[in-house]
Amino acid sequence: MATTSDSRPARSAAAVNEEIRALWLRAGGRLSVEQRRTYEQLVTEWSAAVRAAALEAGDESVA
């Protein structure tokens, strides 16, 4: 995994959320073990993107 000095997430929260929604849609509401792992990674990425966006907007209470 490459590290950079830029700590902002690569994708926006909205983009990650769309992928989460698509995953649930494809899974029909029941995630396999592999899909669950993917979901957990996506939720972590989404959370980081939400925090980064809030910090950029000046909401220090999110940190």
CSV table of N, CA and C in Angstrom, one decimal:
chain,number,residue,atom,x,y,z
A,1,MET,N,0.8,-1.2,0.0
A,1,MET,CA,0.0,0.0,0.0
A,1,MET,C,0.9,1.2,0.0
A,2,ALA,N,0.7,2.1,-0.9
A,2,ALA,CA,1.5,3.3,-1.1
A,2,ALA,C,1.0,4.3,0.0
A,3,THR,N,2.0,5.0,0.5
A,3,THR,CA,1.7,6.1,1.5
A,3,THR,C,2.1,7.4,0.9
A,4,THR,N,1.3,8.4,1.1
A,4,THR,CA,1.6,9.7,0.6
A,4,THR,C,1.4,10.7,1.8
A,5,SER,N,1.9,11.9,1.6
A,5,SER,CA,1.7,13.0,2.6
A,5,SER,C,0.3,13.5,2.6
A,6,ASP,N,-0.5,13.1,1.6
A,6,ASP,CA,-1.9,13.6,1.5
A,6,ASP,C,-2.8,12.5,2.2
A,7,SER,N,-3.4,12.9,3.4
A,7,SER,CA,-4.1,11.9,4.2
A,7,SER,C,-5.6,11.9,3.8
A,8,ARG,N,-6.0,12.6,2.8
A,8,ARG,CA,-7.4,12.6,2.4
A,8,ARG,C,-7.7,11.3,1.7
A,9,PRO,N,-8.9,10.7,1.9
A,9,PRO,CA,-9.3,9.5,1.3
A,9,PRO,C,-9.3,9.7,-0.2
A,10,ALA,N,-9.1,8.6,-0.9
A,10,ALA,CA,-9.0,8.6,-2.4
A,10,ALA,C,-10.4,8.9,-3.0
A,11,ARG,N,-11.5,8.4,-2.3
A,11,ARG,CA,-12.8,8.6,-2.9
A,11,ARG,C,-13.7,9.4,-1.9
A,12,SER,N,-14.7,10.0,-2.4
A,12,SER,CA,-15.7,10.7,-1.5
A,12,SER,C,-16.6,9.7,-0.8
A,13,ALA,N,-17.2,10.2,0.3
A,13,ALA,CA,-18.1,9.4,1.0
A,13,ALA,C,-19.3,9.0,0.1
A,14,ALA,N,-19.7,9.8,-0.7
A,14,ALA,CA,-20.8,9.5,-1.6
A,14,ALA,C,-20.5,8.4,-2.6
A,15,ALA,N,-19.2,8.4,-3.1
A,15,ALA,CA,-18.8,7.4,-4.0
A,15,ALA,C,-18.7,6.0,-3.3
A,16,VAL,N,-18.2,6.0,-2.1
A,16,VAL,CA,-18.1,4.8,-1.3
A,16,VAL,C,-19.5,4.3,-1.0
A,17,ASN,N,-20.4,5.2,-0.6
A,17,ASN,CA,-21.8,4.8,-0.2
A,17,ASN,C,-22.5,4.2,-1.4
A,18,GLU,N,-22.2,4.7,-2.6
A,18,GLU,CA,-22.8,4.0,-3.8
A,18,GLU,C,-22.3,2.6,-4.0
A,19,GLU,N,-21.1,2.4,-3.7
A,19,GLU,CA,-20.5,1.0,-3.8
A,19,GLU,C,-21.1,0.1,-2.7
A,20,ILE,N,-21.3,0.6,-1.5
A,20,ILE,CA,-22.0,-0.1,-0.5
A,20,ILE,C,-23.4,-0.5,-0.9
A,21,ARG,N,-24.1,0.5,-1.4
A,21,ARG,CA,-25.5,0.2,-1.8
A,21,ARG,C,-25.5,-0.9,-2.9
A,22,ALA,N,-24.6,-0.8,-3.9
A,22,ALA,CA,-24.5,-1.7,-5.0
A,22,ALA,C,-24.2,-3.1,-4.4
A,23,LEU,N,-23.3,-3.2,-3.5
A,23,LEU,CA,-23.0,-4.5,-2.9
A,23,LEU,C,-24.2,-5.1,-2.2
A,24,TRP,N,-25.0,-4.4,-1.5
A,24,TRP,CA,-26.2,-4.9,-0.8
A,24,TRP,C,-27.2,-5.3,-1.9
A,25,LEU,N,-27.3,-4.5,-2.9
A,25,LEU,CA,-28.3,-4.9,-4.0
A,25,LEU,C,-27.9,-6.2,-4.7
A,26,ARG,N,-26.6,-6.3,-5.0
A,26,ARG,CA,-26.2,-7.6,-5.6
A,26,ARG,C,-26.3,-8.8,-4.7
A,27,ALA,N,-26.1,-8.6,-3.4
A,27,ALA,CA,-26.2,-9.7,-2.5
A,27,ALA,C,-27.7,-10.0,-2.1
A,28,GLY,N,-28.6,-9.2,-2.5
A,28,GLY,CA,-30.0,-9.5,-2.2
A,28,GLY,C,-30.3,-9.4,-0.7
A,29,GLY,N,-29.5,-8.6,0.0
A,29,GLY,CA,-29.7,-8.4,1.5
A,29,GLY,C,-29.0,-9.4,2.4
A,30,ARG,N,-28.4,-10.4,1.8
A,30,ARG,CA,-27.6,-11.3,2.6
A,30,ARG,C,-26.2,-11.4,2.1
A,31,LEU,N,-25.2,-11.0,3.0
A,31,LEU,CA,-23.8,-11.0,2.5
A,31,LEU,C,-23.1,-12.3,2.9
A,32,SER,N,-22.4,-12.8,1.9
A,32,SER,CA,-21.5,-13.9,2.2
A,32,SER,C,-20.3,-13.5,3.0
A,33,VAL,N,-19.5,-14.4,3.5
A,33,VAL,CA,-18.3,-14.1,4.3
A,33,VAL,C,-17.4,-13.1,3.5
A,34,GLU,N,-17.2,-13.4,2.3
A,34,GLU,CA,-16.3,-12.5,1.5
A,34,GLU,C,-17.0,-11.1,1.3
A,35,GLN,N,-18.3,-11.1,1.0
A,35,GLN,CA,-19.0,-9.8,0.9
A,35,GLN,C,-19.0,-9.0,2.2
A,36,ARG,N,-19.1,-9.7,3.3
A,36,ARG,CA,-19.0,-9.1,4.6
A,36,ARG,C,-17.7,-8.4,4.8
A,37,ARG,N,-16.6,-9.0,4.4
A,37,ARG,CA,-15.3,-8.4,4.5
A,37,ARG,C,-15.2,-7.2,3.7
A,38,THR,N,-15.7,-7.3,2.5
A,38,THR,CA,-15.7,-6.1,1.6
A,38,THR,C,-16.6,-5.0,2.2
A,39,TYR,N,-17.7,-5.3,2.7
A,39,TYR,CA,-18.6,-4.4,3.3
A,39,TYR,C,-17.9,-3.6,4.5
A,40,GLU,N,-17.2,-4.4,5.3
A,40,GLU,CA,-16.5,-3.8,6.5
A,40,GLU,C,-15.4,-2.8,6.0
A,41,GLN,N,-14.7,-3.2,4.9
A,41,GLN,CA,-13.7,-2.3,4.4
A,41,GLN,C,-14.3,-1.1,3.8
A,42,LEU,N,-15.4,-1.2,3.1
A,42,LEU,CA,-16.1,-0.1,2.6
A,42,LEU,C,-16.6,0.9,3.6
A,43,VAL,N,-17.2,0.3,4.7
A,43,VAL,CA,-17.7,1.2,5.8
A,43,VAL,C,-16.5,1.9,6.4
A,44,THR,N,-15.4,1.3,6.6
A,44,THR,CA,-14.2,2.0,7.2
A,44,THR,C,-13.8,3.1,6.2
A,45,GLU,N,-13.7,2.8,4.9
A,45,GLU,CA,-13.4,3.9,4.0
A,45,GLU,C,-14.4,5.0,4.0
A,46,TRP,N,-15.7,4.7,4.0
A,46,TRP,CA,-16.7,5.7,4.1
A,46,TRP,C,-16.6,6.6,5.3
A,47,SER,N,-16.3,6.0,6.4
A,47,SER,CA,-16.2,6.7,7.7
A,47,SER,C,-15.0,7.7,7.6
A,48,ALA,N,-13.9,7.2,7.0
A,48,ALA,CA,-12.7,8.1,6.9
A,48,ALA,C,-13.0,9.3,5.9
A,49,ALA,N,-13.8,9.0,4.9
A,49,ALA,CA,-14.1,10.0,3.9
A,49,ALA,C,-15.1,11.1,4.6
A,50,VAL,N,-16.0,10.6,5.4
A,50,VAL,CA,-16.9,11.5,6.1
A,50,VAL,C,-16.1,12.4,7.1
A,51,ARG,N,-15.2,11.8,7.8
A,51,ARG,CA,-14.4,12.6,8.7
A,51,ARG,C,-13.6,13.6,8.0
A,52,ALA,N,-12.9,13.2,6.9
A,52,ALA,CA,-12.1,14.1,6.1
A,52,ALA,C,-12.9,15.3,5.6
A,53,ALA,N,-14.1,15.0,5.1
A,53,ALA,CA,-15.0,16.0,4.5
A,53,ALA,C,-15.4,17.0,5.6
A,54,ALA,N,-15.7,16.5,6.8
A,54,ALA,CA,-16.1,17.3,7.9
A,54,ALA,C,-14.9,18.2,8.4
A,55,LEU,N,-13.8,17.7,8.4
A,55,LEU,CA,-12.6,18.5,8.8
A,55,LEU,C,-12.3,19.5,7.8
A,56,GLU,N,-12.4,19.2,6.5
A,56,GLU,CA,-12.2,20.2,5.5
A,56,GLU,C,-13.2,21.3,5.6
A,57,ALA,N,-14.4,21.0,6.0
A,57,ALA,CA,-15.5,22.0,6.2
A,57,ALA,C,-15.3,22.8,7.5
A,58,GLY,N,-14.4,22.4,8.3
A,58,GLY,CA,-14.1,23.1,9.5
A,58,GLY,C,-14.8,22.6,10.8
A,59,ASP,N,-15.4,21.4,10.7
A,59,ASP,CA,-16.1,20.9,11.9
A,59,ASP,C,-15.1,20.1,12.7
A,60,GLU,N,-14.4,20.7,13.7
A,60,GLU,CA,-13.4,20.1,14.5
A,60,GLU,C,-14.0,19.0,15.4
A,61,SER,N,-15.3,19.0,15.7
A,61,SER,CA,-15.9,18.0,16.6
A,61,SER,C,-15.8,16.6,16.1
A,62,VAL,N,-15.5,16.4,14.8
A,62,VAL,CA,-15.5,15.1,14.2
A,62,VAL,C,-14.2,14.4,14.5
A,63,ALA,N,-13.1,15.1,14.7
A,63,ALA,CA,-11.8,14.5,14.8
A,63,ALA,C,-11.6,13.6,16.0
